[in-house]
mmCIF file of C-alpha atoms in Angstrom:
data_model
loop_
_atom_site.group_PDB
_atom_site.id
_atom_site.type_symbol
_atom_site.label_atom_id
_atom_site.label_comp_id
_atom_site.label_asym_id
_atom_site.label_seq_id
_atom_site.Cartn_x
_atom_site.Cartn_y
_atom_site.Cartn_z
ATOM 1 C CA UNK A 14 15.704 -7.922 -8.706
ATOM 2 C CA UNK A 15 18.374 -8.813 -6.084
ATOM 3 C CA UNK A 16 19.142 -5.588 -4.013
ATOM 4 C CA UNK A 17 22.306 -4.113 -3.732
ATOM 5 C CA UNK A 18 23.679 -6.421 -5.684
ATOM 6 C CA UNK A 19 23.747 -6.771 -10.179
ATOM 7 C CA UNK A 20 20.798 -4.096 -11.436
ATOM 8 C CA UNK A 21 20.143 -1.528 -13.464
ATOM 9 C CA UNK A 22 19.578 2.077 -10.966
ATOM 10 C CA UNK A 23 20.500 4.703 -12.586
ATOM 11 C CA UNK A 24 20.266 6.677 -9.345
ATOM 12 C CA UNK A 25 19.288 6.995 -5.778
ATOM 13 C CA UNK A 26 15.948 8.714 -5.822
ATOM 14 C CA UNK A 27 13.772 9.352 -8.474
ATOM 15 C CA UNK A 28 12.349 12.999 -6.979
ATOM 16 C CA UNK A 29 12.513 14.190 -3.606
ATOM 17 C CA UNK A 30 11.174 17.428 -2.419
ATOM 18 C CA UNK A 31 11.250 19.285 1.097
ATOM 19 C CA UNK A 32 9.054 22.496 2.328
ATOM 20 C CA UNK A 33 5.100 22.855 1.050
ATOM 21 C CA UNK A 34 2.578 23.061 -1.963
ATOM 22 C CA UNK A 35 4.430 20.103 -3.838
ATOM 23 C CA UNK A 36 2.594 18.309 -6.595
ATOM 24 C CA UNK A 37 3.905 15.256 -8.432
ATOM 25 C CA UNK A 38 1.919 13.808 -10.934
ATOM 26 C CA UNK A 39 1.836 11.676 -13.318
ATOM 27 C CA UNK A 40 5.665 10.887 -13.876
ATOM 28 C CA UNK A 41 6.964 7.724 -15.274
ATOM 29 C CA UNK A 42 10.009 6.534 -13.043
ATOM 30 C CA UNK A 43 11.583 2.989 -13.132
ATOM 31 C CA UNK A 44 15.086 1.870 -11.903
ATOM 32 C CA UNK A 45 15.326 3.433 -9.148
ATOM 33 C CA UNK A 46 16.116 2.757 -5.245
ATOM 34 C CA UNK A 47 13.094 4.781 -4.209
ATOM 35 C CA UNK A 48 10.825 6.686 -6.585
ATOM 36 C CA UNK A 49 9.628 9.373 -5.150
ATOM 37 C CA UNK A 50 10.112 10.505 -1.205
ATOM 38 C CA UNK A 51 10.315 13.128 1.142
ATOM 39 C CA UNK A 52 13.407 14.579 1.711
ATOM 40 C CA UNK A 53 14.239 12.904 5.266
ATOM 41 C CA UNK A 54 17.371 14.825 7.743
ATOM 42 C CA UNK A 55 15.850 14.977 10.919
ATOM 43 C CA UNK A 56 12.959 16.489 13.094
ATOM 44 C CA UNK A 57 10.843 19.186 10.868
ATOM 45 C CA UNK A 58 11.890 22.955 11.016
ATOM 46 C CA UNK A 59 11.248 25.408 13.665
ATOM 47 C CA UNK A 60 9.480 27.592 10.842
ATOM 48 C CA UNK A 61 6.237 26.510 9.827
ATOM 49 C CA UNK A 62 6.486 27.785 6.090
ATOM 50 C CA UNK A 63 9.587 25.681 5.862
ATOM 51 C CA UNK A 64 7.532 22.346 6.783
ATOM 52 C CA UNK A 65 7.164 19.531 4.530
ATOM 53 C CA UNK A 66 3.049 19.838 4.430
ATOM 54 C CA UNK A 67 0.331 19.305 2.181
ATOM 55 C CA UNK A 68 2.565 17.398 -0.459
ATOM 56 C CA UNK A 69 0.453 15.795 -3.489
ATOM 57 C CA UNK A 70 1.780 12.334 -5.169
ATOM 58 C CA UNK A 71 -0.559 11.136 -7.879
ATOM 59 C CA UNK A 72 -1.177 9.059 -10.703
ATOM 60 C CA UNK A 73 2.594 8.011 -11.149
ATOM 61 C CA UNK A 74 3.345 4.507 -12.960
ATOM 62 C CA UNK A 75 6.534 3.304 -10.609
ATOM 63 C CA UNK A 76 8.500 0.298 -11.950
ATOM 64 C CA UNK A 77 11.447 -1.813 -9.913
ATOM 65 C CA UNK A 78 12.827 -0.024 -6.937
ATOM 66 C CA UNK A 79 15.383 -1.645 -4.812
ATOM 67 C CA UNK A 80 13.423 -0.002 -1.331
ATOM 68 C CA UNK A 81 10.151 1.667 -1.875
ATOM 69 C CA UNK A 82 7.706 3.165 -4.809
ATOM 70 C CA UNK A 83 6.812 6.433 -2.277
ATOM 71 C CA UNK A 84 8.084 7.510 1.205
ATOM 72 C CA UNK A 85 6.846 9.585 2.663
ATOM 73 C CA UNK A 86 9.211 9.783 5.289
ATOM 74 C CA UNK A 87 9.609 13.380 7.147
ATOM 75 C CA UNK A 88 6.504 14.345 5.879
ATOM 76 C CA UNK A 89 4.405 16.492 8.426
ATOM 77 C CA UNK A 90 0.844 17.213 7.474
ATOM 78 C CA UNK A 91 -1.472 16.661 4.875
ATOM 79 C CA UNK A 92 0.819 14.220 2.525
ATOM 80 C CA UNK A 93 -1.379 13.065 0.039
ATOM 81 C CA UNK A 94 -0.092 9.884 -1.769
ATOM 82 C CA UNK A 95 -3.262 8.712 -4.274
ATOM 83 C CA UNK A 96 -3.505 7.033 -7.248
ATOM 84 C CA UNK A 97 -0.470 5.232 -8.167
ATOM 85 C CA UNK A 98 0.475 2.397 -9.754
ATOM 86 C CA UNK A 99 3.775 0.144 -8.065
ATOM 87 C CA UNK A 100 5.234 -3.173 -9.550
ATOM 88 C CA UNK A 101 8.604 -4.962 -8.120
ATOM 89 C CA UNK A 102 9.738 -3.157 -5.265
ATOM 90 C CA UNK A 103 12.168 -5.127 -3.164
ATOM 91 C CA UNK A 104 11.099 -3.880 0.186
ATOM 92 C CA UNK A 105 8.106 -1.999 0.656
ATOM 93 C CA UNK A 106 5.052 -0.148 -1.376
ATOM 94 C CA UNK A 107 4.338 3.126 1.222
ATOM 95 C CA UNK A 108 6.067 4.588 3.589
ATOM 96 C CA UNK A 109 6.027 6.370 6.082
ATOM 97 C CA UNK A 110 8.515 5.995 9.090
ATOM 98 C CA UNK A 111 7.835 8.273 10.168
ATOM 99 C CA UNK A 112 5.435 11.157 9.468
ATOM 100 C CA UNK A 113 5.262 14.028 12.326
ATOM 101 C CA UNK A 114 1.830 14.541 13.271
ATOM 102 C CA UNK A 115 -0.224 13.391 10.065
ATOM 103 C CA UNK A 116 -2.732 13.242 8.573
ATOM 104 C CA UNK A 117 -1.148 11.152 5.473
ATOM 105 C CA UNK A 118 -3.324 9.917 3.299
ATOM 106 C CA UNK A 119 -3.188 6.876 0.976
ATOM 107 C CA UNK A 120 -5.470 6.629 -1.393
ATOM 108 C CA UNK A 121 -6.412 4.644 -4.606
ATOM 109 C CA UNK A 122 -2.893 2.641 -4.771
ATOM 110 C CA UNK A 123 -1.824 -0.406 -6.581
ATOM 111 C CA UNK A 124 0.921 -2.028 -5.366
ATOM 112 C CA UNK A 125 2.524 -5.284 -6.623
ATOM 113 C CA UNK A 126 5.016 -8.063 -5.755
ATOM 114 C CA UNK A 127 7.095 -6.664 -2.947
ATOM 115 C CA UNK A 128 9.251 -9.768 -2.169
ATOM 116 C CA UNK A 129 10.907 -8.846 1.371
ATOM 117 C CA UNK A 130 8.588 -6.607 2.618
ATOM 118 C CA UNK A 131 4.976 -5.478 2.800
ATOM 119 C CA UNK A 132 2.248 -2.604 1.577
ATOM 120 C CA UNK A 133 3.121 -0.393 3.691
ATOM 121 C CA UNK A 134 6.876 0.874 6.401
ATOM 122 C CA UNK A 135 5.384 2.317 9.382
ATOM 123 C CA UNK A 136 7.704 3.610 11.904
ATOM 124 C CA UNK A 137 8.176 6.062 14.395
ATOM 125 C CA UNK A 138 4.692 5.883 16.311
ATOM 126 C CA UNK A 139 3.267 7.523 13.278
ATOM 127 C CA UNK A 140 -0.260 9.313 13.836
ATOM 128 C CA UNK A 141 -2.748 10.089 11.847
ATOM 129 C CA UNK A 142 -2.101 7.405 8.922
ATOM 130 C CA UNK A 143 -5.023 7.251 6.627
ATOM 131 C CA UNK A 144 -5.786 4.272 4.194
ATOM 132 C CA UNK A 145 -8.402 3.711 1.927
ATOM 133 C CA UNK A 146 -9.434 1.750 -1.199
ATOM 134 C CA UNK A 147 -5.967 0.467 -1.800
ATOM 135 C CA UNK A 148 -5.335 -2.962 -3.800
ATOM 136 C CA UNK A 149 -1.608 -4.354 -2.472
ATOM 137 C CA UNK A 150 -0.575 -7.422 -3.892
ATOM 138 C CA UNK A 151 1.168 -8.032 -0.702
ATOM 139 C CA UNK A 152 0.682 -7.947 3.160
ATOM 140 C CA UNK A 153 0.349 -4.982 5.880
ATOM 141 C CA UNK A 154 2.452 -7.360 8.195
ATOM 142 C CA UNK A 155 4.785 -3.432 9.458
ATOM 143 C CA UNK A 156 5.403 -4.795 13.535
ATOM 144 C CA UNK A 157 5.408 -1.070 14.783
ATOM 145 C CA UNK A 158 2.658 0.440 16.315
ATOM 146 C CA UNK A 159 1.118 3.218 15.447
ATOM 147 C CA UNK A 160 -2.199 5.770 16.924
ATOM 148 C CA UNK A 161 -5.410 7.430 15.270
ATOM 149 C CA UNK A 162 -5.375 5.764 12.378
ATOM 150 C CA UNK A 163 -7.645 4.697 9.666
ATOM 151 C CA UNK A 164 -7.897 2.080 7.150
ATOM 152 C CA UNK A 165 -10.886 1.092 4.896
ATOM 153 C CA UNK A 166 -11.859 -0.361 1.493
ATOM 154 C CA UNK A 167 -8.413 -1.844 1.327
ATOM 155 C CA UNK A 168 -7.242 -5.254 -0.463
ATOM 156 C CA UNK A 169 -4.547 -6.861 1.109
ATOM 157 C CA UNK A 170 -3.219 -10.013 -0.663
ATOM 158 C CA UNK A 171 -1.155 -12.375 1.266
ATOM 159 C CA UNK A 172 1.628 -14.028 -1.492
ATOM 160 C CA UNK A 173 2.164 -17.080 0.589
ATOM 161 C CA UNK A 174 5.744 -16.100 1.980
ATOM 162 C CA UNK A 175 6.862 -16.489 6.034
ATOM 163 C CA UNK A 176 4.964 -13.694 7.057
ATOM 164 C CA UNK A 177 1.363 -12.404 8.314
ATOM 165 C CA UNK A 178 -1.339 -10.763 5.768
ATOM 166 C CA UNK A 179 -2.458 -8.533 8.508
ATOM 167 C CA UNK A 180 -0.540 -6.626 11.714
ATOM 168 C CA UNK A 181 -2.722 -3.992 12.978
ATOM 169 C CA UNK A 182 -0.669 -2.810 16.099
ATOM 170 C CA UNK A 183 -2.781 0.366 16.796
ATOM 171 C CA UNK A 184 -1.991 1.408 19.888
ATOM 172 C CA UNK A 185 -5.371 4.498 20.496
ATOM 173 C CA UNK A 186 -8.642 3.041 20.729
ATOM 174 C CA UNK A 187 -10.334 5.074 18.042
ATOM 175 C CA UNK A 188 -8.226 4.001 15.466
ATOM 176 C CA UNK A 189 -10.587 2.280 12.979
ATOM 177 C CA UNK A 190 -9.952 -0.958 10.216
ATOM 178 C CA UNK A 191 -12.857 -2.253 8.284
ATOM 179 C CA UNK A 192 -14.630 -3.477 5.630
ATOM 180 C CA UNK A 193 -11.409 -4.679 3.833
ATOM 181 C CA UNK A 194 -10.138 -7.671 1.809
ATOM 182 C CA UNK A 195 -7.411 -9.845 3.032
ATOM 183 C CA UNK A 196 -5.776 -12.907 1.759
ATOM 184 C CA UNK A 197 -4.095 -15.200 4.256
ATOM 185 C CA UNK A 198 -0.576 -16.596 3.510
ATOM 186 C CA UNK A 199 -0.997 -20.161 2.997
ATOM 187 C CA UNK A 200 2.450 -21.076 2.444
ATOM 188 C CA UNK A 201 5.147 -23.971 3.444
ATOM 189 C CA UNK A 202 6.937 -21.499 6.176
ATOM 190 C CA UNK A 203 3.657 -19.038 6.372
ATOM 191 C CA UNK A 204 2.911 -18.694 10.696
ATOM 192 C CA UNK A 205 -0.374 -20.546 10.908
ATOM 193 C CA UNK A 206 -1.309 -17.177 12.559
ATOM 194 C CA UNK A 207 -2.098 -15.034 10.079
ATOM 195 C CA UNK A 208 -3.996 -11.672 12.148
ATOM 196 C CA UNK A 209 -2.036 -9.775 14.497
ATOM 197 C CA UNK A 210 -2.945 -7.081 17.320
ATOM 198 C CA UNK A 211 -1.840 -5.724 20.429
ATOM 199 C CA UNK A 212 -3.503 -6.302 23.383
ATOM 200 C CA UNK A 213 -4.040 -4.402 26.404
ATOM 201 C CA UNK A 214 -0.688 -5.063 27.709
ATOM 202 C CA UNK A 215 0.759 -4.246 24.634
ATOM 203 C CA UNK A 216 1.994 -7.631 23.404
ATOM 204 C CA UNK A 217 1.415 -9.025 19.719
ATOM 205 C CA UNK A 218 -1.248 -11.285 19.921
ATOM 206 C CA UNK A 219 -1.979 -13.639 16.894
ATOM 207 C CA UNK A 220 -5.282 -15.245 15.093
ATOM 208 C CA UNK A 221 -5.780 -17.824 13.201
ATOM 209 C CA UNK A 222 -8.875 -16.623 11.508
ATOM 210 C CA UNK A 223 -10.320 -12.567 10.404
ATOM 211 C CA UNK A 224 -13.682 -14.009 12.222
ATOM 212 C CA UNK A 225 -11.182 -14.893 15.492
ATOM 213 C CA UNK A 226 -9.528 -11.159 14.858
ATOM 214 C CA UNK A 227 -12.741 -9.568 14.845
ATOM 215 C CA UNK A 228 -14.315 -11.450 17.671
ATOM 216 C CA UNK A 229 -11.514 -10.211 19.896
ATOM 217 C CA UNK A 230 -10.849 -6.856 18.934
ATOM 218 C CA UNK A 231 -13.985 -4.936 17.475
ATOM 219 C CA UNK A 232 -11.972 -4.134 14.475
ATOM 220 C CA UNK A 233 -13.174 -5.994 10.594
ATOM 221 C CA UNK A 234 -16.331 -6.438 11.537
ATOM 222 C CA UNK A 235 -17.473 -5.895 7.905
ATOM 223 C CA UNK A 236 -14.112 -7.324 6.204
ATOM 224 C CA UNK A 237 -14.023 -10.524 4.060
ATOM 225 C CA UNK A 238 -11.526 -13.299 3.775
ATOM 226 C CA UNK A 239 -10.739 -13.216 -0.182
ATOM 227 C CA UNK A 240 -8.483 -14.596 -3.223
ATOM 228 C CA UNK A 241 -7.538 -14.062 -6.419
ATOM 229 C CA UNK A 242 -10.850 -14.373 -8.030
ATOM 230 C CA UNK A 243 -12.091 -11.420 -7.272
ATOM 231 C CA UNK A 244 -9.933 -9.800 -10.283
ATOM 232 C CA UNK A 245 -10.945 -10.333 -13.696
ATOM 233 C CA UNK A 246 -8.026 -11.978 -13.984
ATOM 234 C CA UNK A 247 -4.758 -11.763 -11.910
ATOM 235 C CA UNK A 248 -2.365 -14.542 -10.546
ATOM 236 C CA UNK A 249 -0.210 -14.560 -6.744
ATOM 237 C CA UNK A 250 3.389 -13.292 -7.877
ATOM 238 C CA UNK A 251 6.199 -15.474 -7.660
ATOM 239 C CA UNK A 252 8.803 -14.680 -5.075
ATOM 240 C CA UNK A 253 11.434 -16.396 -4.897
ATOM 241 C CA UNK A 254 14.180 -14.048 -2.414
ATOM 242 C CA UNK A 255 13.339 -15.917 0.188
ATOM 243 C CA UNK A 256 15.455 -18.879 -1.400
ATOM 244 C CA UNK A 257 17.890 -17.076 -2.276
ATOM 245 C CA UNK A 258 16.660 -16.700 -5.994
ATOM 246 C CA UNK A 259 16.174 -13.967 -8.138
ATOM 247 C CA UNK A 260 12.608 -13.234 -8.180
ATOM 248 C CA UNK A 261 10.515 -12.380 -11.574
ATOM 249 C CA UNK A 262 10.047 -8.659 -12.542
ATOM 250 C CA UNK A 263 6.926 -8.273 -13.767
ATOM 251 C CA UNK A 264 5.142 -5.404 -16.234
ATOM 252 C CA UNK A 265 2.184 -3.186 -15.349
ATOM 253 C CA UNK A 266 1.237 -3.834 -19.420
ATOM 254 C CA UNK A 267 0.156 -7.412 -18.443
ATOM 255 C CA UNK A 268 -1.406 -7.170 -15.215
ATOM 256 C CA UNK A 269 -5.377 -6.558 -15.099
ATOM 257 C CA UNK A 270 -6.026 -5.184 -11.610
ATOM 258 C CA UNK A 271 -9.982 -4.867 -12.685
ATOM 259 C CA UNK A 272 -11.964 -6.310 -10.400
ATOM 260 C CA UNK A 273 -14.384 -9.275 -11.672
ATOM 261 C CA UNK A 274 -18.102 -8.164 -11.680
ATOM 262 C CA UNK A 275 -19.619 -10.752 -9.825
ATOM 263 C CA UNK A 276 -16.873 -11.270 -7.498
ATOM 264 C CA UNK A 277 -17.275 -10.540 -3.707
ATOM 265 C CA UNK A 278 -15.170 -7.398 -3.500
ATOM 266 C CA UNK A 279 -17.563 -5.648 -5.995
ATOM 267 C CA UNK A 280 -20.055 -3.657 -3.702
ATOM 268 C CA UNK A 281 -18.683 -4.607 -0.376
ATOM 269 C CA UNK A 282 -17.215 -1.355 1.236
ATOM 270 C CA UNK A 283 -18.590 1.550 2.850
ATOM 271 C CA UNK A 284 -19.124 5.319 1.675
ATOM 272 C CA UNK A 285 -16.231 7.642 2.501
ATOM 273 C CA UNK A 286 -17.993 11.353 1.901
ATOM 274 C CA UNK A 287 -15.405 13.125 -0.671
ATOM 275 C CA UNK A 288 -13.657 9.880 -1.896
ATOM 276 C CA UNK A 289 -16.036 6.910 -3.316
ATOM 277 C CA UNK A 290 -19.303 9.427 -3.631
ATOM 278 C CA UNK A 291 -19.284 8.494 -7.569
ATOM 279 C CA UNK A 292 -19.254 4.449 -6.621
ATOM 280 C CA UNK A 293 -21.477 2.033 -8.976
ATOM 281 C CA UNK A 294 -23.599 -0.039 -7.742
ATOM 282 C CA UNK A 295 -25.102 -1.156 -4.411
ATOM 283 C CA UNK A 296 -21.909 -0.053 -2.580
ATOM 284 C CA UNK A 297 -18.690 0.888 -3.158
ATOM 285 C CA UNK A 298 -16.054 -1.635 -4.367
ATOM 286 C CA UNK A 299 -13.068 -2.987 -2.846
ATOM 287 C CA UNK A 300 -9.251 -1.787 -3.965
ATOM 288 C CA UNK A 301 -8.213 0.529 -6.122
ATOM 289 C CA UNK A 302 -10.390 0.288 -9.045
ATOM 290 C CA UNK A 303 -14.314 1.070 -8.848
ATOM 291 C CA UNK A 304 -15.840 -1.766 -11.309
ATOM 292 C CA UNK A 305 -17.451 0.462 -14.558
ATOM 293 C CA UNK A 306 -15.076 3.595 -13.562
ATOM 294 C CA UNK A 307 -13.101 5.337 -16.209
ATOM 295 C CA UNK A 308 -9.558 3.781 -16.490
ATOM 296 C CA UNK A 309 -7.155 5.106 -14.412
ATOM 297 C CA UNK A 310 -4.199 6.821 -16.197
ATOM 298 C CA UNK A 311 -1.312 6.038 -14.452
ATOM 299 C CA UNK A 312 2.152 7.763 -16.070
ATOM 300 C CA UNK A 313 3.014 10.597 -18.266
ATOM 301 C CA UNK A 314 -0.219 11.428 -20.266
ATOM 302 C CA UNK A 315 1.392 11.431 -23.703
ATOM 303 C CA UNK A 316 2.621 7.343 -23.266
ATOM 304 C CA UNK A 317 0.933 4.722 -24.695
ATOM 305 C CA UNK A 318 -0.356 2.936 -22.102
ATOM 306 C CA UNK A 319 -0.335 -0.887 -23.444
ATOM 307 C CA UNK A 320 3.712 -0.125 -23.623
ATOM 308 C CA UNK A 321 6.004 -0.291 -21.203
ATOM 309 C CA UNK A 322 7.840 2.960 -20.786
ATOM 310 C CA UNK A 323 11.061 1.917 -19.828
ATOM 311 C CA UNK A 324 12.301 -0.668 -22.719
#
């Protein structure tokens, strides 16, 4: 997985789409540099039916991308991104740099080893960004800053590289982040800092500690520090860019992104009226996957889905 450099795309983007009503679902897309996007020029159209709004991603299985798994970039309302699955993506999971006006949600995402970047590219003072019940194998360390916006239920898992698990650099005081699940870096070259915000003068201001983070700015007040053992069973991926190295590309097929049952992420969030109503339990659960939930299909329907689709 070295970018730009010795791999296997077969193209630029896997689908891209501009104007309203799109749905894609449940596509199968691997060696790309992004999988699926937003068609991005420019500022949107004059013309309101010519607007890229109330676009639908879901339940796509997304395998090595040089950039991203999803952008959507140029987006301007109602972008929907839910339900996918994202393994070995060079530089980011989500993006969104930027989407004019918002809302865009992200909802029910798995995302997994992202060795230069984070879960999610936010740029562009985007508004409106909505995030809930996501499990990303990797940080939310975007430095821009960003208004109204909304994250909850998340997992964020810090994979021990030079960089934060958390930057929340929300810049409107009704912006909300809690009861999520973060991981701190705990690396050689990680910053010993691992919780960022702005403060009232609009500098980054670091933590050492969620508790500190909290403390100081009202946000993850019902958030818990976590690690790996709240999956059944899942390890850190191995990245290895950073040293100039080739880092592993791992397979959906052997990754178990269940949640272990008596593991503190089960039952810890909060109700979200329309999205976690049919939670188990005392609560709902952490991440992507509700513990006791149907499983997810991810992919074209008619794949097998203990075999990898693209060897």
């Amino acid at each position: 997985m070295i970018p730009y450099g010795t791999h296997l795309l077969d193209s630029y983007y896997g689908i891209k789409v501009y104007g309203s009503g799109h749905v894609i679902a449940h596509n199968s897309i691997a060696f790309f540099h992004d999988s699926i996007g937003v068609s991005t020029y420019g500022t949107p159209e004059d013309e309101q039916e010519l607007k890229a709004v109330s676009i639908d991603i879901y339940n796509n299985d997304l395998h090595l991308q040089v950039d991203d798994f999803v952008e959507g970039d140029g987006g301007v309302h109602n972008i929907r991104v839910m339900r996918n699955r994202g393994v070995n993506a060079v530089e980011n999971g989500i993006s969104a740099q930027p989407v004019f006006g918002g809302p865009a949600y992200y909802i029910r995402n798995i995302v997994y080893s992202i060795p230069l970047g984070g879960a999610l590219k936010i740029h562009g003072s985007v508004p409106g960004l909505t995030a809930y019940h996501n499990t990303f194998i990797t940080e939310n360390n975007t430095g821009s800053r960003y208004p109204n916006s909304n994250f909850r239920n998340n997992l964020f898992f810090g994979t021990d590289g030079p960089t934060v698990v958390s930057s929340l650099h929300l810049t409107t005081p009704y912006s909300v982040s809690d009861y999520n699940g973060y991981r701190p870096n705990r690396g050689p070259n990680s910053p010993e800092e691992q919780f960022n915000l702005l403060n009232a003068a609009g500098d980054s201001v670091g933590f050492k500690t969620l508790k500190s983070f909290s403390r100081t700015s009202g946000l993850e007040k019902n958030s818990l520090t976590i690690d790996f053992d709240v999956f059944e069973d899942l390890q850190k991926p191995i990245h290895a860019l950073e040293r100039g190295l080739p880092s592993p590309v791992y397979h959906a097929v052997d990754l178990n992104f269940e949640l272990d049952p008596n593991g503190k992420a089960v039952d810890a969030g909060v109700l979200i009226p329309n999205v976690n109503d049919s939670y188990n339990g005392k609560a709902p659960d952490l991440g992507a996957l509700e513990t006791g939930a149907p499983p997810e299909v991810h992919g074209a329907r008619r794949l097998d889905p203990g075999q990898e689709f693209y060897r």
